[in-house]
Amino acid sequence: MLTILLSLFIGSIGILVIYYVLFGKLAFARTSAPPENLAPVSVIVRTKNNAELLRQTITSILAQDYPVFQLVLINDASSDHTLDVIEEFAGRYSNIKTVNVISNEAFWGKKKYALTLGIKAAKYNLLVFIEDNYIPVSDHWLREMSRNFRGKKTLVLGYSAVKRVKNVFFNALIRYDNWLRAVKYLSFAHAGLPYSGLGKNLAYHKSAFYEVNGFIGHMDMKNGEDELFVNEVSTAKNTTISLSKYARTRSVTTPSYREWIQQKREGFYVFRNFKLGQRVLLNLFYIAQLLFWLLPLPLIFLARNPVTVLALFLFKWVVQFVVMAKLARKLGEKGFIWLLPLHEFALISVQFYIFITSFRKSTRWK
């Protein structure tokens, strides 16, 4: 039994170190900004019952330092005064295009249907996506995202942060979760294995959308308009990432605990539609993390030389801290890295809870 447990423990550390080497390639990569590409772009924002926050998003986009861009605002059958806000801005700015999805259309495809209408209405081939409760962190956001459309690159993955609230553990936890998720999909994309991206900061060619018939392959899924689309169209040749500090977006609000858990559940159902090899790779990381936390205590009591177990335990943390601290700085995150063990343990526990309770629900429509 001791031999089996020790082998599992050493194996879990070996797997995690391999992942941290992969993450380290992103953390310590020296990248030079490609030349500017100031081709016209269409910014896509879909909104539903979010009138007040939408004002901030619209204002921040209109303030972009970019020569020619269109802002497509999609009102997805809102019941508040969202449409009034959109029409107010549209009356003042000629580069705003409004798309109003009325209630008798909204049943078909939900968010993906609304986005499809917005994409069709877009004037330009270069599309940049942001959600209605996010804002760019700088007025060079569009410049930094669009400069990555070069050669055969038709898909750009950006980083979107969660608003920081100081000295609040739960806020640090959800920021850690959001950051780790991005670390994984950005690192894999950097290594030529793209699998996901988020519509909070995402850009792609309109022509790429039509090449796969849009969201038709997963239209019956409630979510995944960003992740499943990226999963379907991304390749090593057509996908790139934007790590510029000026290319980031961030939320203007933070989710409640219940909202965060719901988002995690929805993400789990989307994950189940990834390709088999991708699911194996991502699950392997989680399983290795779980074993790393479960095995040390029984090994310390059973092993004749517990110092070896402690040394392996510390070795993993040293490697992890070196890589992840660098990545936190690279993505502009502060305040949670020094509590990394606590956040990791909490997130693993939450993910395990969601896993064992997720099979009771379904995102398929009846």
Coordinates of C-alpha atoms in Angstrom, one line a residue:
M1 CA 0.0 0.0 0.0
L2 CA 2.8 2.4 0.9
T3 CA 4.5 1.8 -2.4
I4 CA 1.3 2.5 -4.3
L5 CA 0.6 5.7 -2.4
L6 CA 4.1 6.9 -2.8
S7 CA 4.1 6.1 -6.6
L8 CA 0.8 8.1 -7.0
F9 CA 2.3 11.0 -5.0
I10 CA 5.5 11.1 -7.1
G11 CA 3.5 10.7 -10.3
S12 CA 1.1 13.6 -9.4
I13 CA 4.1 15.9 -8.7
G14 CA 5.7 14.8 -12.0
I15 CA 2.5 15.6 -13.9
L16 CA 2.1 19.0 -12.2
V17 CA 5.7 19.9 -12.9
I18 CA 5.2 19.1 -16.6
Y19 CA 2.2 21.5 -16.6
Y20 CA 4.2 24.2 -14.8
V21 CA 7.0 23.8 -17.4
L22 CA 4.3 24.4 -20.0
F23 CA 2.9 27.4 -18.1
G24 CA 6.5 28.6 -17.7
K25 CA 7.0 28.8 -21.4
L26 CA 4.3 31.5 -21.4
A27 CA 5.5 33.1 -18.2
F28 CA 9.1 33.6 -19.4
A29 CA 8.4 34.1 -23.1
R30 CA 9.9 37.2 -24.6
T31 CA 7.4 38.5 -27.1
S32 CA 7.7 41.6 -29.3
A33 CA 4.6 43.4 -30.4
P34 CA 3.8 42.9 -34.1
P35 CA 3.4 46.0 -36.3
E36 CA 0.1 47.8 -35.9
N37 CA -2.8 46.7 -38.1
L38 CA -5.3 49.5 -38.2
A39 CA -7.9 47.8 -40.4
P40 CA -11.5 48.7 -39.5
V41 CA -13.1 46.5 -36.9
S42 CA -16.6 45.8 -35.5
V43 CA -16.9 45.6 -31.8
I44 CA -19.7 43.2 -30.7
V45 CA -21.6 43.7 -27.4
R46 CA -24.6 41.6 -26.6
T47 CA -26.7 42.8 -23.6
K48 CA -29.8 41.8 -21.7
N49 CA -31.4 43.8 -18.9
N50 CA -28.1 45.5 -18.0
A51 CA -28.8 49.1 -18.7
E52 CA -26.7 50.9 -16.1
L53 CA -23.5 48.8 -16.5
L54 CA -23.9 49.0 -20.3
R55 CA -23.3 52.7 -20.1
Q56 CA -19.8 52.2 -18.8
T57 CA -19.1 49.6 -21.4
I58 CA -20.3 51.7 -24.3
T59 CA -18.5 54.8 -23.0
S60 CA -15.2 52.9 -22.6
I61 CA -15.4 51.5 -26.1
L62 CA -16.3 54.8 -27.8
A63 CA -13.2 56.3 -26.1
Q64 CA -10.9 53.9 -27.9
D65 CA -8.0 55.5 -29.8
Y66 CA -8.6 53.8 -33.1
P67 CA -9.2 55.3 -36.5
V68 CA -12.2 53.4 -37.8
F69 CA -14.4 51.1 -35.8
Q70 CA -18.1 50.2 -35.6
L71 CA -19.9 49.3 -32.3
V72 CA -22.6 46.7 -32.7
L73 CA -25.0 46.8 -29.7
I74 CA -27.4 43.8 -29.5
N75 CA -30.4 44.2 -27.3
D76 CA -31.4 40.6 -26.5
A77 CA -35.1 41.1 -25.7
S78 CA -34.4 43.2 -22.6
S79 CA -37.4 44.1 -20.3
D80 CA -35.7 47.0 -18.6
H81 CA -34.6 50.3 -20.3
T82 CA -31.5 48.8 -22.0
L83 CA -32.9 49.6 -25.4
D84 CA -33.4 53.2 -24.4
V85 CA -29.7 53.4 -23.4
I86 CA -28.7 51.9 -26.7
E87 CA -30.8 54.3 -28.7
E88 CA -29.6 57.2 -26.7
F89 CA -26.0 56.5 -27.7
A90 CA -26.9 55.5 -31.2
G91 CA -28.5 58.9 -31.7
R92 CA -25.2 60.6 -30.8
Y93 CA -22.7 58.4 -32.5
S94 CA -22.9 57.4 -36.2
N95 CA -20.6 54.4 -35.8
I96 CA -23.1 52.5 -33.6
K97 CA -25.2 49.8 -35.2
T98 CA -28.2 48.6 -33.1
V99 CA -29.7 45.1 -33.3
N100 CA -32.9 44.6 -31.4
V101 CA -33.9 41.0 -30.8
I102 CA -37.6 41.1 -30.0
S103 CA -39.2 38.7 -27.5
N104 CA -40.9 36.5 -30.1
E105 CA -37.5 35.7 -31.6
A106 CA -35.6 35.2 -28.4
F107 CA -36.7 31.6 -27.8
W108 CA -34.6 30.3 -30.7
G109 CA -30.9 30.0 -29.9
K110 CA -31.0 32.5 -27.0
K111 CA -27.7 34.3 -26.6
K112 CA -26.2 32.5 -29.7
Y113 CA -29.0 33.6 -31.9
A114 CA -28.7 37.2 -30.7
L115 CA -25.0 37.1 -31.4
T116 CA -25.5 35.6 -34.8
L117 CA -27.7 38.5 -35.7
G118 CA -25.1 41.0 -34.4
I119 CA -22.3 39.3 -36.3
K120 CA -24.4 39.4 -39.5
A121 CA -25.0 43.1 -39.0
A122 CA -21.3 43.8 -38.5
K123 CA -19.9 46.0 -41.2
Y124 CA -16.2 44.8 -41.0
N125 CA -14.5 41.5 -41.2
L126 CA -12.5 41.9 -38.1
L127 CA -14.7 41.3 -35.0
V128 CA -13.8 42.1 -31.4
F129 CA -16.0 40.8 -28.6
I130 CA -16.5 42.1 -25.1
E131 CA -19.3 41.5 -22.6
D132 CA -21.7 44.2 -21.3
N133 CA -20.3 44.2 -17.8
Y134 CA -16.6 44.5 -18.9
I135 CA -14.5 47.5 -20.0
P136 CA -11.1 47.8 -21.7
V137 CA -8.4 48.7 -19.3
S138 CA -6.9 51.2 -21.8
D139 CA -7.9 53.3 -24.8
H140 CA -5.4 51.2 -26.9
W141 CA -7.4 47.9 -26.4
L142 CA -8.5 47.8 -30.1
R143 CA -5.0 48.7 -31.3
E144 CA -3.5 45.9 -29.3
M145 CA -6.0 43.3 -30.2
S146 CA -6.1 44.1 -33.9
R147 CA -2.3 44.2 -34.4
N148 CA -2.4 40.4 -33.9
F149 CA -4.3 39.8 -37.1
R150 CA -1.3 39.1 -39.3
G151 CA -0.5 36.4 -41.8
K152 CA -2.8 33.4 -41.3
K153 CA -3.8 34.5 -37.8
T154 CA -7.6 34.9 -37.7
L155 CA -8.3 34.3 -34.0
V156 CA -7.0 36.3 -31.1
L157 CA -7.3 35.3 -27.4
G158 CA -7.1 38.1 -24.8
Y159 CA -7.1 38.2 -21.1
S160 CA -10.1 39.4 -19.1
A161 CA -9.7 40.1 -15.3
V162 CA -12.3 40.2 -12.5
K163 CA -12.5 43.5 -10.6
R164 CA -10.4 43.4 -7.5
V165 CA -11.8 44.1 -4.1
K166 CA -9.0 44.4 -1.5
N167 CA -9.0 42.2 1.6
V168 CA -11.9 40.1 0.6
F169 CA -11.0 36.4 0.4
F170 CA -13.9 35.4 -1.8
N171 CA -13.0 38.1 -4.4
A172 CA -9.4 36.8 -4.3
L173 CA -10.6 33.2 -4.9
I174 CA -12.8 34.1 -7.9
R175 CA -10.0 36.2 -9.4
Y176 CA -7.6 33.2 -8.8
D177 CA -10.1 30.9 -10.5
N178 CA -10.5 33.3 -13.5
W179 CA -6.7 33.8 -13.8
L180 CA -5.9 30.1 -13.6
R181 CA -8.5 29.3 -16.3
A182 CA -6.8 31.9 -18.5
V183 CA -3.3 30.6 -17.7
K184 CA -4.3 27.2 -19.0
Y185 CA -6.0 28.3 -22.3
L186 CA -3.4 30.9 -23.0
S187 CA -0.5 28.6 -22.3
F188 CA -1.9 25.8 -24.4
A189 CA -2.5 28.3 -27.3
H190 CA 1.0 29.6 -26.9
A191 CA 2.3 26.0 -27.2
G192 CA 0.2 25.5 -30.4
L193 CA -2.7 23.6 -28.7
P194 CA -5.5 26.1 -28.5
Y195 CA -8.8 24.9 -27.1
S196 CA -10.7 27.8 -25.5
G197 CA -11.2 31.5 -25.2
L198 CA -13.7 33.9 -23.6
G199 CA -16.0 36.4 -25.2
K200 CA -15.0 38.9 -22.5
N201 CA -12.0 39.6 -24.7
L202 CA -11.9 37.8 -28.0
A203 CA -11.4 38.6 -31.6
Y204 CA -11.8 36.7 -34.9
H205 CA -12.5 37.1 -38.6
K206 CA -16.1 37.3 -39.6
S207 CA -15.3 34.9 -42.4
A208 CA -14.1 32.3 -39.8
F209 CA -17.6 32.4 -38.3
Y210 CA -19.2 31.6 -41.6
E211 CA -16.7 28.9 -42.5
V212 CA -18.2 26.7 -39.7
N213 CA -21.8 27.9 -40.0
G214 CA -21.5 30.0 -36.9
F215 CA -22.8 28.3 -33.7
I216 CA -24.8 25.7 -35.5
G217 CA -22.7 22.8 -34.2
H218 CA -23.7 23.6 -30.6
M219 CA -26.8 25.7 -30.9
D220 CA -28.7 23.4 -28.6
M221 CA -26.3 24.2 -25.7
K222 CA -27.3 27.2 -23.6
N223 CA -23.7 28.4 -23.3
G224 CA -20.4 28.1 -25.1
E225 CA -20.8 30.8 -27.7
D226 CA -17.2 31.7 -27.1
E227 CA -15.4 28.5 -25.7
L228 CA -17.1 26.0 -28.0
F229 CA -16.7 28.2 -31.1
V230 CA -12.9 28.7 -30.3
N231 CA -12.7 24.9 -29.7
E232 CA -14.1 24.2 -33.1
V233 CA -12.2 26.7 -35.2
S234 CA -8.9 27.2 -33.5
T235 CA -5.7 25.6 -34.8
A236 CA -2.0 26.2 -34.2
K237 CA -1.8 28.1 -37.4
N238 CA -4.8 30.5 -37.1
T239 CA -4.7 31.3 -33.4
T240 CA -2.6 33.7 -31.4
I241 CA -2.7 35.4 -28.0
S242 CA -2.5 39.0 -26.9
L243 CA -0.6 39.5 -23.6
S244 CA -0.1 43.3 -23.8
K245 CA -1.2 45.1 -20.6
Y246 CA -3.1 47.5 -22.8
A247 CA -5.1 44.6 -24.4
R248 CA -6.8 43.5 -21.2
T249 CA -10.4 43.9 -20.2
R250 CA -11.9 43.8 -16.7
S251 CA -15.3 43.4 -15.1
V252 CA -17.0 46.4 -13.5
T253 CA -18.8 44.1 -11.0
T254 CA -18.0 40.9 -9.1
P255 CA -20.2 37.9 -9.0
S256 CA -21.9 36.7 -5.9
Y257 CA -21.0 33.3 -4.5
R258 CA -24.2 31.8 -6.0
E259 CA -23.5 33.4 -9.4
W260 CA -20.0 32.1 -9.4
I261 CA -21.0 28.6 -8.6
Q262 CA -23.6 28.7 -11.4
Q263 CA -20.9 29.9 -13.8
K264 CA -18.7 27.0 -12.7
R265 CA -21.6 24.6 -13.4
E266 CA -22.2 26.0 -16.8
G267 CA -18.5 25.9 -17.5
F268 CA -18.4 22.2 -16.6
Y269 CA -21.2 21.4 -19.1
V270 CA -19.3 23.3 -21.8
F271 CA -16.1 21.4 -20.9
R272 CA -17.9 18.1 -21.5
N273 CA -18.2 19.1 -25.2
F274 CA -14.5 19.6 -25.7
K275 CA -12.6 17.1 -27.8
L276 CA -11.6 13.9 -25.9
G277 CA -7.9 14.6 -25.9
Q278 CA -8.4 18.1 -24.5
R279 CA -10.6 16.8 -21.7
V280 CA -8.0 14.2 -20.8
L281 CA -5.2 16.8 -20.6
L282 CA -7.3 19.2 -18.5
N283 CA -8.7 16.5 -16.2
L284 CA -5.2 15.1 -15.7
F285 CA -4.1 18.5 -14.2
Y286 CA -7.1 18.5 -11.8
I287 CA -6.6 14.8 -10.8
A288 CA -2.9 15.4 -10.1
Q289 CA -3.8 18.4 -8.0
L290 CA -6.3 16.4 -6.0
L291 CA -3.8 13.5 -5.4
F292 CA -1.2 16.0 -4.3
W293 CA -3.5 17.3 -1.6
L294 CA -4.9 13.9 -0.5
L295 CA -1.7 11.8 -0.2
P296 CA 0.9 13.7 1.9
L297 CA -0.8 13.2 5.3
P298 CA -1.2 9.4 5.1
L299 CA 2.3 9.1 3.6
I300 CA 3.9 11.1 6.4
F301 CA 2.3 8.6 8.9
L302 CA 3.1 5.5 6.9
A303 CA 6.5 6.3 5.5
R304 CA 9.7 5.3 7.3
N305 CA 11.3 8.5 6.1
P306 CA 8.7 11.3 6.0
V307 CA 11.4 13.8 5.2
T308 CA 11.4 12.6 1.6
V309 CA 7.6 13.2 1.4
L310 CA 8.0 16.7 2.8
A311 CA 10.9 17.5 0.4
L312 CA 8.8 16.4 -2.6
F313 CA 5.9 18.5 -1.2
L314 CA 8.1 21.6 -1.0
F315 CA 9.7 21.0 -4.3
K316 CA 6.4 21.2 -6.1
W317 CA 5.5 24.4 -4.3
V318 CA 8.8 26.1 -5.2
V319 CA 8.4 25.2 -8.9
Q320 CA 4.8 26.4 -8.8
F321 CA 5.5 29.7 -7.0
V322 CA 8.3 30.6 -9.4
V323 CA 6.2 30.1 -12.5
M324 CA 2.8 31.3 -11.2
A325 CA 4.2 34.4 -9.6
K326 CA 5.7 35.4 -12.9
L327 CA 2.4 34.7 -14.7
A328 CA 0.5 36.8 -12.1
R329 CA 2.7 39.7 -12.8
K330 CA 2.6 39.2 -16.6
L331 CA -1.2 39.3 -16.5
G332 CA -1.4 42.2 -14.0
E333 CA -2.9 40.3 -11.1
K334 CA -2.1 41.1 -7.5
G335 CA -3.2 40.1 -4.1
F336 CA -3.8 36.4 -4.3
I337 CA -0.5 34.7 -5.3
W338 CA 0.9 34.6 -1.7
L339 CA -2.1 32.7 -0.6
L340 CA -1.8 30.3 -3.5
P341 CA -2.0 27.1 -1.4
L342 CA -5.2 28.2 0.3
H343 CA -6.8 29.3 -3.0
E344 CA -5.8 26.1 -4.7
F345 CA -7.3 23.9 -1.9
A346 CA -10.5 25.9 -1.9
L347 CA -10.9 25.8 -5.7
I348 CA -10.2 22.0 -5.8
S349 CA -12.9 21.5 -3.2
V350 CA -15.4 23.6 -5.1
Q351 CA -14.6 21.8 -8.3
F352 CA -15.1 18.4 -6.7
Y353 CA -18.4 19.5 -5.3
I354 CA -19.6 20.7 -8.7
F355 CA -18.4 17.5 -10.3
I356 CA -20.3 15.2 -7.9
T357 CA -23.5 17.3 -8.1
S358 CA -23.4 18.2 -11.8
F359 CA -25.0 15.1 -13.2
R360 CA -28.4 16.1 -11.7
K361 CA -28.8 18.9 -14.2
S362 CA -28.8 19.3 -17.9
T363 CA -28.3 22.3 -20.2
R364 CA -30.2 20.7 -23.1
W365 CA -33.6 22.2 -23.8
K366 CA -36.7 20.1 -23.6

